[in-house]
Amino acid sequence: MRAAIRVAGFISMMLSSSLALAEYKLDLEPGVTTFSQGAYEIHTMVMWICVAIGVVVFGAMTYAIIKHRKSKGHEAASFHDNTTLEIVWTIVPFIILGFMAVPATKVLLNMEDTSNSDMSVKITGYQWKWHYDYLGEDVSFFSNITTPDSLSLATSANVKQDETTLLDVDNRMVIPVNKKVRLLFTSNDVIHAWWVNDFGVKKDTIPGYINESWIKTDKPGVYRGQCAELCGTNHGFMPIVVEVKSEEDYLDWLAGKKAAAAEAAASAEKTWTKDELMAQGEKVYATNCGACHQASGQGIPNVFPGLVGSPIIMGDVAKHIDVIVNGVSGTAMQAFGGQLNDADIAAVVTYERNAWGNDTGDVIQPSDIKAAR
Amino acid sequence: MSAVIEEHHEEHHDHKPTGIGRWLFSTNHKDIGTMYLCFSFLMLFIGGAMALVIRAELFQPGLQFVEPEFFNQMTTLHGLIMVFGVIMPAFVGLANWMVPMMIGAPDMALPRMNNWSFWLLPGAFGILIASLVMSIMGMGSAPNFGWTFYAPLSTKYGPASTDFFIFSVHMMGISSIMGAINIIATIMNLRAPGMTYMKMPIFVWTWFITAYLLIAVMPVLAGAVTMMLTDRNFGTSFFDAAGGGDPVMFQHIFWFFGHPEVYIMILPAFGVISQIIPTFARKKIFGYSSMVYATSSIAFLSFIVWAHHMFTTGMPVTAELFFMYATMLIAVPTGVKVFNWVSTMWKGSMTFETPMLFAVAFIIMFTIGGFTGLMLAIAPADFQYHDTYFVVAHFHYVLVNGALYSIFAAVYFWLPKWTGNMYDEKLGKLHFWVSTISVNLLFFPMHFVGLAGMPRRIPDYNMQFAEFNQWATVGAFIFGFSQLILLYNIVKTVRGRRTVKATDQVWEGADGLEWTLPSPAPFHSFTTPPTVK
């Protein structure tokens, strides 16, 4: 009796969870571009053709399994070939494949036509973030995950789980609606893949290569995606967020970006206090360094070195700056000289030399970085 | 002359060497086959344990058990061990046992090479697993770049253990090439009088073709890892764009090996199924010659479709079209095989012992994997599927629900011949049903999360994917532990205390030379060649 209750409880639990299933996606979404819709249509068509073939073949098999068994007294027939039948089931699949190939070819040719674009954005993969460069606009920026705590076992539990966890970034890529935006893809280190399913765009970013694709959509909104090619430790933590805005809002956003860049350039000229540097440094550290060296500065043993009491940090400032600006070849330590401005590098160097008990007391100004470059 | 040889064999008939030397220095095809199968079974549990680490971490959003770095080591070693350490050695083990018996030969043609090709494997996997042991002990990282080891992640950015990995792959490659040479030499030279090529059992045919594939592509893999080695250690730039090399070339070379490789793992499975279905349908295989031609066509096509793994690398559109069309063509010969199996069952007199259950499940689930394969061939749709869990679902349906199922079927089918004892049919059926329900719970929901947008090889995911991942994890643990039923059943059959003795023919519908030998099969198979009419 008790067992029966338990079973009933389990079944009702399974049922209720399958009711909740309605919220979960089971299939591709049509998306918002001509080729995500094209891909969706061809996906749906091929899937149903497969289902139909499956019903016929497995249906015949099931019939045989039920009827043609020894326990039912069925005697084995002796036929073992039939040329006509064999020719038919070689030819018919060819015809079915032809029906699939024609629309697939059409969709593909459309996807690969990047001509007559209205604007271009160069997307560069980095371990483990994206860089967007609006060509001809002098606007470029990095895009990082907003929850660096997700990256490590020790801190992962601090992350609030919601619809956008792991799918949110600090700087979104913004594009205007109804414009053909050409995308150029390359990489700074290993191969990544830029993928937003609602656009139907997935392209590898490959060091030394420039790949192309394009987006044009008439639906404003926020679209999310992730890196799709294994690119090292934090492959799971480099989301993509693209915001499609009206032309007007897009131009506002672009102007805002330009103003912010000018402000950052001006801040490199002034002299900062230690507190300002420490505050800015902590932010810069969290987005650029913490993924490997960890928020605690302890690194990951044998994979990424710790910074607490590290000889480079406790030693000569010039060497410390050199490592950050130029990277360390042959290791995962990137050259941040091209990624961060003088003020951010000064701040992060100051931060690393004074945080976690590294009390060197050194204060490094943006002008020091400028001189060191 | 032949009389002298026969006499010599006669006095050594069934004289087995004893102790550890029997195994270390073995030149006997059955003992080496047994070692291959045991090795593969051990690796199944090791690779399976890694899969369970992966599934445990993916049970819910957030990180609970392992760091992302270790997660990547798990996915990498799981893939390498399952491909090179489980499926391939298991099929070589089956070939070792069955090919000489099926063609009426006394042993393999090159018995000493046979010994060496097996004993390279424990060394190769010892090195690979050592890198993981060192990683756990805090001495560097094990290979963490996926089993496909794309450059430059595996070259410039690879951990120090990458050089261990390269050495290990070289050893596996040498082992496979020697195994393949041996199988070809055996089939070409040691067939019984009257056994023409078109009279060979389908299992022998599929292995004959597989062996050629191995000889063709294992050197390509060796070339790829050698270029990696020199890139890493001797300053070359084969795969480094900064030095004039090309990271995409790595993928072309890898998949020129990799695509035939997937047929290396499935053609022998086709062979096994083509032996089992007619036996339990008590009816000859339908369309024998079209089976042989279909297998050959698949082997040929396997060489001209490799870049369908690379649609997102930005190939010229004409190349994408070519590889799309060529890949779609594979559906035709594969379809022929499935139709032939169903026609063999049609109007048979079927019974459903464990091998037949696994074989029927193979046909259904492999076909599902084939359908998703056709979907993946469609380049514009592949842009959405590529590198998602849809692909993970696809290749696990063909490799686990397909290839591994055929190996299970083969073990149940031939175990009575090997040991002389019938396995426990009840346990066999229990193993089948628990495995089949759980393996579908494990892999089917992966189609859904993949289509919904979950990339593969990620240690953490957004909560929208949580429910199906939980199903998959539950399925994974049941499937993993249900293999202990198989282990117990095999041990019980080998010990033979509470089992029924097998007859020589074993199965009522069994047909072929291997069933004319006594059960258990004698140490030397056919000392005088049988005649095939």
PDB file of C-alpha atoms in Angstrom, chain B residues 164-261:
ATOM      1  CA  PHE B 164      51.953  12.865 -23.658  1.00  0.00           C
ATOM      2  CA  PHE B 165      48.722  12.925 -25.604  1.00  0.00           C
ATOM      3  CA  ILE B 166      50.591  13.081 -28.930  1.00  0.00           C
ATOM      4  CA  PHE B 167      52.763  10.099 -28.016  1.00  0.00           C
ATOM      5  CA  SER B 168      49.717   8.195 -26.876  1.00  0.00           C
ATOM      6  CA  VAL B 169      47.862   8.861 -30.156  1.00  0.00           C
ATOM      7  CA  HIS B 170      50.904   7.708 -32.119  1.00  0.00           C
ATOM      8  CA  MET B 171      50.917   4.418 -30.224  1.00  0.00           C
ATOM      9  CA  MET B 172      47.178   3.911 -30.743  1.00  0.00           C
ATOM     10  CA  GLY B 173      47.671   4.614 -34.438  1.00  0.00           C
ATOM     11  CA  ILE B 174      50.481   2.076 -34.809  1.00  0.00           C
ATOM     12  CA  SER B 175      48.350  -0.487 -32.994  1.00  0.00           C
ATOM     13  CA  SER B 176      45.365   0.146 -35.274  1.00  0.00           C
ATOM     14  CA  ILE B 177      47.412   0.015 -38.467  1.00  0.00           C
ATOM     15  CA  MET B 178      49.021  -3.287 -37.484  1.00  0.00           C
ATOM     16  CA  GLY B 179      45.657  -4.711 -36.477  1.00  0.00           C
ATOM     17  CA  ALA B 180      44.232  -3.689 -39.846  1.00  0.00           C
ATOM     18  CA  ILE B 181      47.143  -5.196 -41.813  1.00  0.00           C
ATOM     19  CA  ASN B 182      46.665  -8.413 -39.907  1.00  0.00           C
ATOM     20  CA  ILE B 183      42.954  -8.581 -40.665  1.00  0.00           C
ATOM     21  CA  ILE B 184      43.499  -7.922 -44.365  1.00  0.00           C
ATOM     22  CA  ALA B 185      46.287 -10.505 -44.562  1.00  0.00           C
ATOM     23  CA  THR B 186      44.106 -13.057 -42.773  1.00  0.00           C
ATOM     24  CA  ILE B 187      41.062 -12.501 -44.956  1.00  0.00           C
ATOM     25  CA  MET B 188      43.030 -12.496 -48.205  1.00  0.00           C
ATOM     26  CA  ASN B 189      45.149 -15.554 -47.474  1.00  0.00           C
ATOM     27  CA  LEU B 190      43.489 -17.863 -44.990  1.00  0.00           C
ATOM     28  CA  ARG B 191      39.978 -18.347 -46.319  1.00  0.00           C
ATOM     29  CA  ALA B 192      38.862 -21.981 -46.479  1.00  0.00           C
ATOM     30  CA  PRO B 193      38.818 -23.599 -49.933  1.00  0.00           C
ATOM     31  CA  GLY B 194      35.633 -22.622 -51.711  1.00  0.00           C
ATOM     32  CA  MET B 195      35.008 -19.481 -49.688  1.00  0.00           C
ATOM     33  CA  THR B 196      35.082 -16.866 -52.411  1.00  0.00           C
ATOM     34  CA  TYR B 197      34.882 -13.198 -51.486  1.00  0.00           C
ATOM     35  CA  MET B 198      31.168 -13.108 -52.219  1.00  0.00           C
ATOM     36  CA  LYS B 199      30.578 -16.030 -49.870  1.00  0.00           C
ATOM     37  CA  MET B 200      32.250 -14.419 -46.860  1.00  0.00           C
ATOM     38  CA  PRO B 201      29.992 -13.649 -43.887  1.00  0.00           C
ATOM     39  CA  ILE B 202      28.982  -9.965 -43.848  1.00  0.00           C
ATOM     40  CA  PHE B 203      30.905  -9.401 -40.605  1.00  0.00           C
ATOM     41  CA  VAL B 204      34.090 -10.455 -42.375  1.00  0.00           C
ATOM     42  CA  TRP B 205      33.245  -8.188 -45.305  1.00  0.00           C
ATOM     43  CA  THR B 206      32.602  -5.148 -43.151  1.00  0.00           C
ATOM     44  CA  TRP B 207      35.847  -5.678 -41.253  1.00  0.00           C
ATOM     45  CA  PHE B 208      37.734  -6.191 -44.534  1.00  0.00           C
ATOM     46  CA  ILE B 209      36.542  -2.756 -45.688  1.00  0.00           C
ATOM     47  CA  THR B 210      37.075  -1.185 -42.258  1.00  0.00           C
ATOM     48  CA  ALA B 211      40.677  -2.400 -42.238  1.00  0.00           C
ATOM     49  CA  TYR B 212      41.336  -0.547 -45.481  1.00  0.00           C
ATOM     50  CA  LEU B 213      39.816   2.593 -44.005  1.00  0.00           C
ATOM     51  CA  LEU B 214      42.132   2.259 -41.000  1.00  0.00           C
ATOM     52  CA  ILE B 215      45.218   1.880 -43.149  1.00  0.00           C
ATOM     53  CA  ALA B 216      44.165   4.886 -45.201  1.00  0.00           C
ATOM     54  CA  VAL B 217      43.443   7.325 -42.395  1.00  0.00           C
ATOM     55  CA  MET B 218      45.458   6.443 -39.301  1.00  0.00           C
ATOM     56  CA  PRO B 219      48.648   7.767 -40.972  1.00  0.00           C
ATOM     57  CA  VAL B 220      46.782  11.022 -41.626  1.00  0.00           C
ATOM     58  CA  LEU B 221      46.044  11.327 -37.914  1.00  0.00           C
ATOM     59  CA  ALA B 222      49.676  10.513 -37.166  1.00  0.00           C
ATOM     60  CA  GLY B 223      50.675  13.306 -39.550  1.00  0.00           C
ATOM     61  CA  ALA B 224      48.391  15.763 -37.790  1.00  0.00           C
ATOM     62  CA  VAL B 225      49.766  15.011 -34.330  1.00  0.00           C
ATOM     63  CA  THR B 226      53.342  15.041 -35.639  1.00  0.00           C
ATOM     64  CA  MET B 227      52.802  18.534 -37.039  1.00  0.00           C
ATOM     65  CA  MET B 228      51.395  19.514 -33.648  1.00  0.00           C
ATOM     66  CA  LEU B 229      54.494  18.084 -32.014  1.00  0.00           C
ATOM     67  CA  THR B 230      56.860  20.110 -34.176  1.00  0.00           C
ATOM     68  CA  ASP B 231      54.714  23.234 -33.814  1.00  0.00           C
ATOM     69  CA  ARG B 232      54.891  22.883 -30.062  1.00  0.00           C
ATOM     70  CA  ASN B 233      58.501  21.924 -29.638  1.00  0.00           C
ATOM     71  CA  PHE B 234      60.568  22.715 -32.725  1.00  0.00           C
ATOM     72  CA  GLY B 235      59.330  26.130 -33.767  1.00  0.00           C
ATOM     73  CA  THR B 236      57.387  25.179 -36.908  1.00  0.00           C
ATOM     74  CA  SER B 237      54.154  26.987 -37.789  1.00  0.00           C
ATOM     75  CA  PHE B 238      51.983  24.445 -39.584  1.00  0.00           C
ATOM     76  CA  PHE B 239      48.903  25.590 -37.702  1.00  0.00           C
ATOM     77  CA  ASP B 240      49.956  29.059 -36.570  1.00  0.00           C
ATOM     78  CA  ALA B 241      48.718  31.901 -38.760  1.00  0.00           C
ATOM     79  CA  ALA B 242      51.345  34.250 -37.301  1.00  0.00           C
ATOM     80  CA  GLY B 243      54.077  32.074 -38.822  1.00  0.00           C
ATOM     81  CA  GLY B 244      52.355  31.609 -42.188  1.00  0.00           C
ATOM     82  CA  GLY B 245      50.508  28.454 -41.129  1.00  0.00           C
ATOM     83  CA  ASP B 246      46.829  27.734 -41.092  1.00  0.00           C
ATOM     84  CA  PRO B 247      44.629  26.657 -38.160  1.00  0.00           C
ATOM     85  CA  VAL B 248      41.854  25.592 -40.553  1.00  0.00           C
ATOM     86  CA  MET B 249      44.254  23.199 -42.278  1.00  0.00           C
ATOM     87  CA  PHE B 250      44.380  21.327 -38.981  1.00  0.00           C
ATOM     88  CA  GLN B 251      40.650  20.779 -39.167  1.00  0.00           C
ATOM     89  CA  HIS B 252      40.829  19.594 -42.767  1.00  0.00           C
ATOM     90  CA  ILE B 253      43.523  17.070 -41.879  1.00  0.00           C
ATOM     91  CA  PHE B 254      41.797  16.009 -38.690  1.00  0.00           C
ATOM     92  CA  TRP B 255      38.437  15.427 -40.333  1.00  0.00           C
ATOM     93  CA  PHE B 256      39.984  13.716 -43.343  1.00  0.00           C
ATOM     94  CA  PHE B 257      40.926  11.180 -40.693  1.00  0.00           C
ATOM     95  CA  GLY B 258      37.876  11.818 -38.530  1.00  0.00           C
ATOM     96  CA  HIS B 259      35.090  11.133 -40.946  1.00  0.00           C
ATOM     97  CA  PRO B 260      36.326   7.733 -42.147  1.00  0.00           C
ATOM     98  CA  GLU B 261      37.010   7.108 -38.453  1.00  0.00           C
TER      99      GLU B 261
END
